[in-house]
PDB file of C-alpha atoms in Angstrom:
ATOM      1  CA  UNK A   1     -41.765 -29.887  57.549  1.00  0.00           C
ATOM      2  CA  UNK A   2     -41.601 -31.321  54.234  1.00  0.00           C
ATOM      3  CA  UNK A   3     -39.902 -29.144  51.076  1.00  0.00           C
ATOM      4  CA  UNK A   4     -39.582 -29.986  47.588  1.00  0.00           C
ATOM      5  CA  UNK A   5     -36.587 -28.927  45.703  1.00  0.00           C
ATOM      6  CA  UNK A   6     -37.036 -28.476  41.725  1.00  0.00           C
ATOM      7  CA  UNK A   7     -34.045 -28.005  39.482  1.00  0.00           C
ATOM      8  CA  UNK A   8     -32.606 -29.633  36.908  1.00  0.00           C
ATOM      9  CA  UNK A   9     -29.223 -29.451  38.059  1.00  0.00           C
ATOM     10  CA  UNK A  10     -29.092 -32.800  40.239  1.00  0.00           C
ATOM     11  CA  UNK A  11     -26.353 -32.367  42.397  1.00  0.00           C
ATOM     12  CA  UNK A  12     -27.843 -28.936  43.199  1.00  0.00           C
ATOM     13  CA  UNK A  13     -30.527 -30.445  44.355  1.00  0.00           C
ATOM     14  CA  UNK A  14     -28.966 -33.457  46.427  1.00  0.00           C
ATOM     15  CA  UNK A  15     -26.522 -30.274  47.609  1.00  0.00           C
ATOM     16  CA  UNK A  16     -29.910 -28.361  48.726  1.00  0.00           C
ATOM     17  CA  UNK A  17     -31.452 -31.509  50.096  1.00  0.00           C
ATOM     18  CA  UNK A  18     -28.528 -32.679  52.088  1.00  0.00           C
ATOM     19  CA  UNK A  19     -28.274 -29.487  53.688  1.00  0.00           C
ATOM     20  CA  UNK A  20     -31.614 -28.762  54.500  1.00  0.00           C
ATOM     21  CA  UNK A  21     -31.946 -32.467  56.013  1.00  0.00           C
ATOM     22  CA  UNK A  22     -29.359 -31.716  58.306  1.00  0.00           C
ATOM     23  CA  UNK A  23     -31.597 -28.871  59.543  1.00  0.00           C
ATOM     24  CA  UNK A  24     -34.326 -31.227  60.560  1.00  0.00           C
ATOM     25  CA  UNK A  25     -36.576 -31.107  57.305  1.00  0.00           C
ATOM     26  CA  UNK A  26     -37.794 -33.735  55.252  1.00  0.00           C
ATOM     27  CA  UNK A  27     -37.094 -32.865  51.611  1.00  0.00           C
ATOM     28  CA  UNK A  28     -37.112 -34.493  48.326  1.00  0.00           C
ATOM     29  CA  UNK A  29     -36.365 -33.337  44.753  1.00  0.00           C
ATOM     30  CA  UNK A  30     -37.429 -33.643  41.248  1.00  0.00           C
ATOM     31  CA  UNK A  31     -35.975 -31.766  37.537  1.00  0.00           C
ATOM     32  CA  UNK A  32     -38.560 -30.909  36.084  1.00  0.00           C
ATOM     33  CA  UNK A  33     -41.750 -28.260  35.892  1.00  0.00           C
ATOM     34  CA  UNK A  34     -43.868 -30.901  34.831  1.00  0.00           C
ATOM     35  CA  UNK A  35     -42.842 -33.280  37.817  1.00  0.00           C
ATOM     36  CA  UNK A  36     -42.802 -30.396  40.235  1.00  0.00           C
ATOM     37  CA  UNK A  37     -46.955 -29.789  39.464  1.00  0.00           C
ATOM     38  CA  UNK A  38     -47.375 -33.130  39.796  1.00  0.00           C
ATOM     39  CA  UNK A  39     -45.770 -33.949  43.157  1.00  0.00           C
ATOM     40  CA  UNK A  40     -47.283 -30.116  44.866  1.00  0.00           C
ATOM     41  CA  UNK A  41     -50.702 -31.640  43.666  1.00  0.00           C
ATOM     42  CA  UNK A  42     -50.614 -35.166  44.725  1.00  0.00           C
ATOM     43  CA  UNK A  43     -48.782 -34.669  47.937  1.00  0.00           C
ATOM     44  CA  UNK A  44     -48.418 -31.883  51.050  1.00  0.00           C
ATOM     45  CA  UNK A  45     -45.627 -29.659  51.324  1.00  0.00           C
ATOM     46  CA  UNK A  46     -44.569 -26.604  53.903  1.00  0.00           C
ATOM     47  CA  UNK A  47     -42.429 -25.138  50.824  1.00  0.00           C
ATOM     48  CA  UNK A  48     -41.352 -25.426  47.396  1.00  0.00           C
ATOM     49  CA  UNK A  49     -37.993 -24.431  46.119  1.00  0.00           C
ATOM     50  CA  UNK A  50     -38.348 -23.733  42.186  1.00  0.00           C
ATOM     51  CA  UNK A  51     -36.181 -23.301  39.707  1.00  0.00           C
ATOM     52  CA  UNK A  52     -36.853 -20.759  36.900  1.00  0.00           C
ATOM     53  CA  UNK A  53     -34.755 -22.463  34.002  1.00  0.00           C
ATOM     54  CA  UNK A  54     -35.852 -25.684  33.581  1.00  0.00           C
ATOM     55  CA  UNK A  55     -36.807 -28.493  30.484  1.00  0.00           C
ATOM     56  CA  UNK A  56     -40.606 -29.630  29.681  1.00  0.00           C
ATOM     57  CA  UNK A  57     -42.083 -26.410  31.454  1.00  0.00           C
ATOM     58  CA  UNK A  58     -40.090 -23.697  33.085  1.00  0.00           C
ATOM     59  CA  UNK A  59     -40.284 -22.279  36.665  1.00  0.00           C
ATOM     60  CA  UNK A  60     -42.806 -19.450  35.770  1.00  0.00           C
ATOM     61  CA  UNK A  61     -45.321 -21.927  34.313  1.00  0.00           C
ATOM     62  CA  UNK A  62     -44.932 -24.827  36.887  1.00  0.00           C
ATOM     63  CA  UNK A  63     -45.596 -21.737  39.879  1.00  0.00           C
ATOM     64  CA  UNK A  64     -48.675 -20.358  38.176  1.00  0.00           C
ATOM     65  CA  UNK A  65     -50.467 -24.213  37.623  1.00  0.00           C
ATOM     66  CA  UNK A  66     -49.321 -24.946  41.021  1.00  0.00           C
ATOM     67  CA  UNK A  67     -51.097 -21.154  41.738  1.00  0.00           C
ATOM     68  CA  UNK A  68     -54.387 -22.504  40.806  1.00  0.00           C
ATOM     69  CA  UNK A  69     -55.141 -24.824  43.540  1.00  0.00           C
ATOM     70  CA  UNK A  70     -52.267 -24.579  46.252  1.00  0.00           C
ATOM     71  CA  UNK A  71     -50.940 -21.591  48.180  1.00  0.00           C
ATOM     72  CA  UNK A  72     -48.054 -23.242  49.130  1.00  0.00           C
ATOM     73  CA  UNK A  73     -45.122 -20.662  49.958  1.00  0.00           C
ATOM     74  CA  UNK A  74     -42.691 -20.820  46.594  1.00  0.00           C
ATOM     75  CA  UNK A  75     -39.044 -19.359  46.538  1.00  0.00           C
ATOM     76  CA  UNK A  76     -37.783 -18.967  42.853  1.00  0.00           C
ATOM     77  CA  UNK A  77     -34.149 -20.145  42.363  1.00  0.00           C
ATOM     78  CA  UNK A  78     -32.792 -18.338  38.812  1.00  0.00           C
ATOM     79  CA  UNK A  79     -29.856 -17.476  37.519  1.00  0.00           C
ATOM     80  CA  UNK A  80     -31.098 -14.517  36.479  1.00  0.00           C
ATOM     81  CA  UNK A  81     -31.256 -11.053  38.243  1.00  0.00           C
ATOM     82  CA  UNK A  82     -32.852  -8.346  36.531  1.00  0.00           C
ATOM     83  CA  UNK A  83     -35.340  -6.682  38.331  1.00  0.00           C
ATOM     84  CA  UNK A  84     -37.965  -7.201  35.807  1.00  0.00           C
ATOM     85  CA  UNK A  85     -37.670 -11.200  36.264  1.00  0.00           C
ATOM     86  CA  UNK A  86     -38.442 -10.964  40.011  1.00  0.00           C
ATOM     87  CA  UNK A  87     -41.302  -8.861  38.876  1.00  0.00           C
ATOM     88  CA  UNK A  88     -42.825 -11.586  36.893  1.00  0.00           C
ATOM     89  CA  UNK A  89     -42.330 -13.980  39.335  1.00  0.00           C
ATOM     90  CA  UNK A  90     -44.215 -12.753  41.341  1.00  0.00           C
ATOM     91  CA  UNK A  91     -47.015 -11.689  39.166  1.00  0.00           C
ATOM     92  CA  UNK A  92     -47.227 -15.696  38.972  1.00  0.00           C
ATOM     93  CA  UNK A  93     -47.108 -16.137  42.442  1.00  0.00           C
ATOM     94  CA  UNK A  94     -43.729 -16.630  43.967  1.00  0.00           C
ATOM     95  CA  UNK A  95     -43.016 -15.639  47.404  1.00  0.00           C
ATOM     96  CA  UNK A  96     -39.305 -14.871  47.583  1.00  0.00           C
ATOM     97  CA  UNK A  97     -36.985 -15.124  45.060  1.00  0.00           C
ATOM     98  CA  UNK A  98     -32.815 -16.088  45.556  1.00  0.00           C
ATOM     99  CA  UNK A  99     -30.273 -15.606  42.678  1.00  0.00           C
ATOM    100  CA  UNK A 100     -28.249 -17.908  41.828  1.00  0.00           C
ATOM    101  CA  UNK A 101     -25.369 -17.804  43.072  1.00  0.00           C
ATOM    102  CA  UNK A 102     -25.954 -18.292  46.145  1.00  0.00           C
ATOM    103  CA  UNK A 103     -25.309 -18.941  49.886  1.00  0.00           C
ATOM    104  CA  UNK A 104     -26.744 -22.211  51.517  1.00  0.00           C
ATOM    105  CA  UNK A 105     -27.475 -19.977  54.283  1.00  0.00           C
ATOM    106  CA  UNK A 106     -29.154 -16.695  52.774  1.00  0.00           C
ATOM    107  CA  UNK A 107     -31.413 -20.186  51.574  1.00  0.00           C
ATOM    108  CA  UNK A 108     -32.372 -21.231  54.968  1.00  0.00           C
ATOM    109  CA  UNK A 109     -33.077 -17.835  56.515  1.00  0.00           C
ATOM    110  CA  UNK A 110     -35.317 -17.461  53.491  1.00  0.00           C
ATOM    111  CA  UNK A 111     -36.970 -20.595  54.291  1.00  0.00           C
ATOM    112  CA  UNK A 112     -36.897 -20.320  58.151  1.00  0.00           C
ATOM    113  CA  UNK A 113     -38.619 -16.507  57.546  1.00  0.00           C
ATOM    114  CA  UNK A 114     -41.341 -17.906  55.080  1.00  0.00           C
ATOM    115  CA  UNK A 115     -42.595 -21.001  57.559  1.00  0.00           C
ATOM    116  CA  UNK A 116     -42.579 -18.857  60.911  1.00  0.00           C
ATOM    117  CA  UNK A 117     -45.165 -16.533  59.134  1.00  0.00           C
ATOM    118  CA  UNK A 118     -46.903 -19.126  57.984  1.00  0.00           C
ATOM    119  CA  UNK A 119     -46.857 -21.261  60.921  1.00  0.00           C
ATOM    120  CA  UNK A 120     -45.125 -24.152  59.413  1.00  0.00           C
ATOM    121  CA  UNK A 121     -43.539 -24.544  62.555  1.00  0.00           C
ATOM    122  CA  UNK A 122     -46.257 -26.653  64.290  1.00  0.00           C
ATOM    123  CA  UNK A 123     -47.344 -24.303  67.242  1.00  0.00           C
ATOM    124  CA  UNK A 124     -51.170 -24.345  67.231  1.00  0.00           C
ATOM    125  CA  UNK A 125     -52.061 -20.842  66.966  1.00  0.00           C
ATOM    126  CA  UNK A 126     -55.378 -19.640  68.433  1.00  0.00           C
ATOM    127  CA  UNK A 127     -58.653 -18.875  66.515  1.00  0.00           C
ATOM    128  CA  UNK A 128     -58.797 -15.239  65.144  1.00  0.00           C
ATOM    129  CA  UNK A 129     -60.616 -13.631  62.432  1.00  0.00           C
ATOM    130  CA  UNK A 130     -59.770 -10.537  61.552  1.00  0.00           C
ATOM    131  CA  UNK A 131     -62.947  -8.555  59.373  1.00  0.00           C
ATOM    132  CA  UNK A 132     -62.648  -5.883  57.456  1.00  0.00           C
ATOM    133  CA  UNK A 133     -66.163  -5.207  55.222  1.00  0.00           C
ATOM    134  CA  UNK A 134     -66.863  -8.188  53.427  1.00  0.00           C
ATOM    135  CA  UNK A 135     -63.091  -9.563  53.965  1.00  0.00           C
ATOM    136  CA  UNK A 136     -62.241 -12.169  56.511  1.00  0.00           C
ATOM    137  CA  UNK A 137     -58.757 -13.480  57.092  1.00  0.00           C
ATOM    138  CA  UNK A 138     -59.030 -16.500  59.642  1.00  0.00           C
ATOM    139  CA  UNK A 139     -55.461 -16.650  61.333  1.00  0.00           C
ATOM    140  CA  UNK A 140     -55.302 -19.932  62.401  1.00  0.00           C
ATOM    141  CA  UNK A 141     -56.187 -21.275  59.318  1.00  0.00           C
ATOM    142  CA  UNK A 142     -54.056 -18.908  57.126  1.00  0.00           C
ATOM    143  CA  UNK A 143     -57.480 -19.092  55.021  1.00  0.00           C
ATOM    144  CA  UNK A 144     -58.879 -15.420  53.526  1.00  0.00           C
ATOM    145  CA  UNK A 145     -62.939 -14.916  52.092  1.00  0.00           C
ATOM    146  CA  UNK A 146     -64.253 -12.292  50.357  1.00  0.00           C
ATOM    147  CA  UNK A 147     -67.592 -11.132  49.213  1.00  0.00           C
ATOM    148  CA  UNK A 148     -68.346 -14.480  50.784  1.00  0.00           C
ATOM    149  CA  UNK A 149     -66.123 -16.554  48.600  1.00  0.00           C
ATOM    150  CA  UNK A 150     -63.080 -18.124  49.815  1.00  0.00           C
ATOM    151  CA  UNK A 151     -59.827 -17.109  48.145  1.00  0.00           C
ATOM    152  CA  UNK A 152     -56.488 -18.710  47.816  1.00  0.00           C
ATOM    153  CA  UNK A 153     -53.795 -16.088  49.110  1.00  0.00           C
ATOM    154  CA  UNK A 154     -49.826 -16.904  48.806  1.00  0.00           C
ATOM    155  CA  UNK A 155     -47.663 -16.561  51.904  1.00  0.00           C
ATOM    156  CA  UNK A 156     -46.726 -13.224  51.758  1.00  0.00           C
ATOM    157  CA  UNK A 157     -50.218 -11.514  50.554  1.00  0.00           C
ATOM    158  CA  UNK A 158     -51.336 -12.699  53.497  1.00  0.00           C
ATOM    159  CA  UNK A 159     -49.039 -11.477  55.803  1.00  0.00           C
ATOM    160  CA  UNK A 160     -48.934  -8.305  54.149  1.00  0.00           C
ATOM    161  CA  UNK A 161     -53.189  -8.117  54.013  1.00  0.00           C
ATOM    162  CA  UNK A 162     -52.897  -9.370  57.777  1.00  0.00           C
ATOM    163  CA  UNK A 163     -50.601  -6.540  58.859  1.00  0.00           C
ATOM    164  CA  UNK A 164     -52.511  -3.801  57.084  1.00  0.00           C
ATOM    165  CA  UNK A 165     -55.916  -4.986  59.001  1.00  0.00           C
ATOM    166  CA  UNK A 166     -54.482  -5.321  62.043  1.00  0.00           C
ATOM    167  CA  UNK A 167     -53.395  -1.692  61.604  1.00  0.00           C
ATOM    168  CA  UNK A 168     -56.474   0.425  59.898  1.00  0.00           C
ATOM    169  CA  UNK A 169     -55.091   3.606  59.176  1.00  0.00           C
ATOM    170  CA  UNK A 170     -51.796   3.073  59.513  1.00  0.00           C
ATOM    171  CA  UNK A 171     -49.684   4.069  56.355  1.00  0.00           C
ATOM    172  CA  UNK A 172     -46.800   1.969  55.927  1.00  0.00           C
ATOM    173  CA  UNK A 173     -43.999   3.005  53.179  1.00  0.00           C
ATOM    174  CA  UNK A 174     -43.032   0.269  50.823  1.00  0.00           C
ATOM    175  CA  UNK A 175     -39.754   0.350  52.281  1.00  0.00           C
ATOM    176  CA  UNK A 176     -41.059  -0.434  55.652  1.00  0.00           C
ATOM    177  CA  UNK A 177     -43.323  -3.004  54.165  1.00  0.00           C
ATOM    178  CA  UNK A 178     -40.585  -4.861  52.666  1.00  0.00           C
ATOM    179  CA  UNK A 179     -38.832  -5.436  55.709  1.00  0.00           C
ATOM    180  CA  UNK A 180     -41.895  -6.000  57.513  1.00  0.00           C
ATOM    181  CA  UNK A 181     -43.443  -8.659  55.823  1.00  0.00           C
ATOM    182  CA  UNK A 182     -40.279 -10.466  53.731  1.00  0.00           C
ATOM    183  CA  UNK A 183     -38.729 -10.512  57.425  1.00  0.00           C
ATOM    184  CA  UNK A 184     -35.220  -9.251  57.103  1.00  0.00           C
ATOM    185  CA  UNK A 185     -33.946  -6.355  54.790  1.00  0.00           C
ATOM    186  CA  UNK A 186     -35.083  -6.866  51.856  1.00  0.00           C
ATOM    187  CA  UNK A 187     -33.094  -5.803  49.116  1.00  0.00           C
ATOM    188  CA  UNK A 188     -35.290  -6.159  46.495  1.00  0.00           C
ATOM    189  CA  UNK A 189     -36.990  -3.570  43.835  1.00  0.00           C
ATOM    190  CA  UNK A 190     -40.097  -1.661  45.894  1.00  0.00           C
ATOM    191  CA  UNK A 191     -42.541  -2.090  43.027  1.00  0.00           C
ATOM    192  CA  UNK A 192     -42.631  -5.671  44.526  1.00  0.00           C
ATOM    193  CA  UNK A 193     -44.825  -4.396  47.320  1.00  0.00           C
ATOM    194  CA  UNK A 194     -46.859  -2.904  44.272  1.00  0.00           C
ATOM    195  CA  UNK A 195     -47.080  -6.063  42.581  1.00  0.00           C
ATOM    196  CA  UNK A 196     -48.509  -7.771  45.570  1.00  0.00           C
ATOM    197  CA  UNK A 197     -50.988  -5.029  46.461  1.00  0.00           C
ATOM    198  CA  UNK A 198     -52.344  -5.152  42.864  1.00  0.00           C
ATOM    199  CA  UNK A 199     -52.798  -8.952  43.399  1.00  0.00           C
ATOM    200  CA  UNK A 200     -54.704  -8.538  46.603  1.00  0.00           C
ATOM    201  CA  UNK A 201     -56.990  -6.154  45.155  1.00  0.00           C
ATOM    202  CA  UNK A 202     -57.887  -8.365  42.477  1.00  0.00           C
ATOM    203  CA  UNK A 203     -58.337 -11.100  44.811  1.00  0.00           C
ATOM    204  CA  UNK A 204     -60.192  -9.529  47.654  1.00  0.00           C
ATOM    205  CA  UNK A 205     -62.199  -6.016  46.358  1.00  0.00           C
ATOM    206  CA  UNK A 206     -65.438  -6.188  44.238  1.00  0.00           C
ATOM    207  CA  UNK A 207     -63.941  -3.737  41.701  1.00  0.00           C
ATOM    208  CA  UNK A 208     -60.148  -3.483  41.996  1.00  0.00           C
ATOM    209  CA  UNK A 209     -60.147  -0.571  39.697  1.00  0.00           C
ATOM    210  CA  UNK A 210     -61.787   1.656  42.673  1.00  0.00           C
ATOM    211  CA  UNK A 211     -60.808  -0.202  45.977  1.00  0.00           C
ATOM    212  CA  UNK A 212     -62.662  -0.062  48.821  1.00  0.00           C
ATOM    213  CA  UNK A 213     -60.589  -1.586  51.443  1.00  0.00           C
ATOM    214  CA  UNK A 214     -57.101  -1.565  50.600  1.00  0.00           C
ATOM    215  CA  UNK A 215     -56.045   2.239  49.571  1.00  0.00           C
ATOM    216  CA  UNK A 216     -53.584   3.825  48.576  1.00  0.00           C
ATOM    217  CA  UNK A 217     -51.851   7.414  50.256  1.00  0.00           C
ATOM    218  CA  UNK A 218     -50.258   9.003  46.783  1.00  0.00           C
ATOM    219  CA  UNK A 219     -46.702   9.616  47.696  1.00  0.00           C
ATOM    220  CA  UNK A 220     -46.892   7.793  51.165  1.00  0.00           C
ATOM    221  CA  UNK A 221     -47.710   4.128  50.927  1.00  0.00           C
ATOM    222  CA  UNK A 222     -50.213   1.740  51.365  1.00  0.00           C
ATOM    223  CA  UNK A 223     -53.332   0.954  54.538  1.00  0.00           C
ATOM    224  CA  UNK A 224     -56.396  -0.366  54.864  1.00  0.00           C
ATOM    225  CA  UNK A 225     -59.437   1.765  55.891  1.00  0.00           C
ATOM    226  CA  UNK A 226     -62.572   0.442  57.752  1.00  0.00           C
ATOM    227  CA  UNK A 227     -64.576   2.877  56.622  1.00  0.00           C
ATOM    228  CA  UNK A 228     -64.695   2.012  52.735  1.00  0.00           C
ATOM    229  CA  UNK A 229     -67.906   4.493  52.554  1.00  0.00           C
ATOM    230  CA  UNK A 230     -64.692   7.363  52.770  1.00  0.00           C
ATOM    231  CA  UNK A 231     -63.381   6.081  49.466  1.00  0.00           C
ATOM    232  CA  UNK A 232     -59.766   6.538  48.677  1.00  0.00           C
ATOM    233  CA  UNK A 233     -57.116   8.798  49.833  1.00  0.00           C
TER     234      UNK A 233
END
């Protein structure tokens, strides 16, 4: 698995990349936003490690170009810690987020957790669609379609769309969500399950305003229904 480590602070980065080479990965590094684009777009990547802070174009703004045509998983390196700032990186499209700072290994379970659900591991996983009205997530792809368009879906949307349609009816807390689909518990705010919901309507329903698929239970959580004739609950 290759990662790319992005942070102006160089002997972070040799620190991050030294460690995660003894692991077994093959990583490389850069210090810049503007150099981080570049590299995610010209070459292939299991995960990118991103700093927030950083000269030319800052972490926010190097995840949401890379956003627009690679849903490579992204954890979001920042000093920072406000709630708010997690909040926002993930409205551009970060999948985890680790303050700095921090342990080497809180890093690699983070990474280990993204690339088992997204099967960065190298086990060939068998065919499997799972439908749900006009959406389509194809498993062994990690691909998503809707309304017979193909959509670009981070790491985490789809694991959280895939456990919601392999459950229809189910409602799960955002609690339980959290620790579901980040894999380990999660100590995050809960409004980042919102966040990511919100995304995946916009993404995947016709009208994201009224959604047809992915509902809400007021007070409860969040499922999916099959039968999107029955509206929301």
């Amino acid at each position: 698995m290759r990662i790319l480590v992005v942070d102006d602070e160089k002997l972070l980065v040799k620190g991050i990349i030294f460690n995660l080479e003894h692991e077994g990965y093959e990583a490389e590094g850069c210090y810049d936003g503007e150099d981080a684009v570049r590299l995610a777009r010209d070459s292939h990547y299991d995960l990118i490690i991103l700093d927030l802070m950083m000269p030319k174009i800052d972490g926010l703004e190097a995840c949401r170009r890379i956003r627009e045509f690679s849903s490579v998983p992204i954890i979001m390196l920042t000093a920072r810690s406000e709630d708010t700032d997690k909040l926002i990186g993930f409205e551009y499209g970060a999948d985890d987020y680790v303050t700095k700072p921090f342990n080497i290994m809180e890093l690699k379970v983070r990474i280990r957790a993204i690339l088992r659900r997204v099967g960065a591991q190298g086990q060939r996983a068998p065919v499997e669609l799972l439908c749900l009205g006009s959406i389509q997530l194809n498993l062994a792809e990690r691909s998503a379609s809707a309304n017979g368009r193909s959509v670009d879906l981070t790491a985490k949307e789809f694991d959280l769309m895939e456990l919601l349609m392999r459950n229809l009816g189910r409602v799960y807390t955002r609690e339980s969500l959290l620790n579901i689909v980040w894999g380990y518990e999660y100590p995050g705010d809960i409004r980042t399950v919102d966040v990511h919901v919100r995304r995946l309507r916009e993404k995947l329903e016709k009208n994201p305003a009224r959604p047809e698929y992915l509902l809400t239970k007021w007070g409860v959580g969040y499922y999916c229904k099959a039968d999107a004739n029955q509206g929301n609950t």
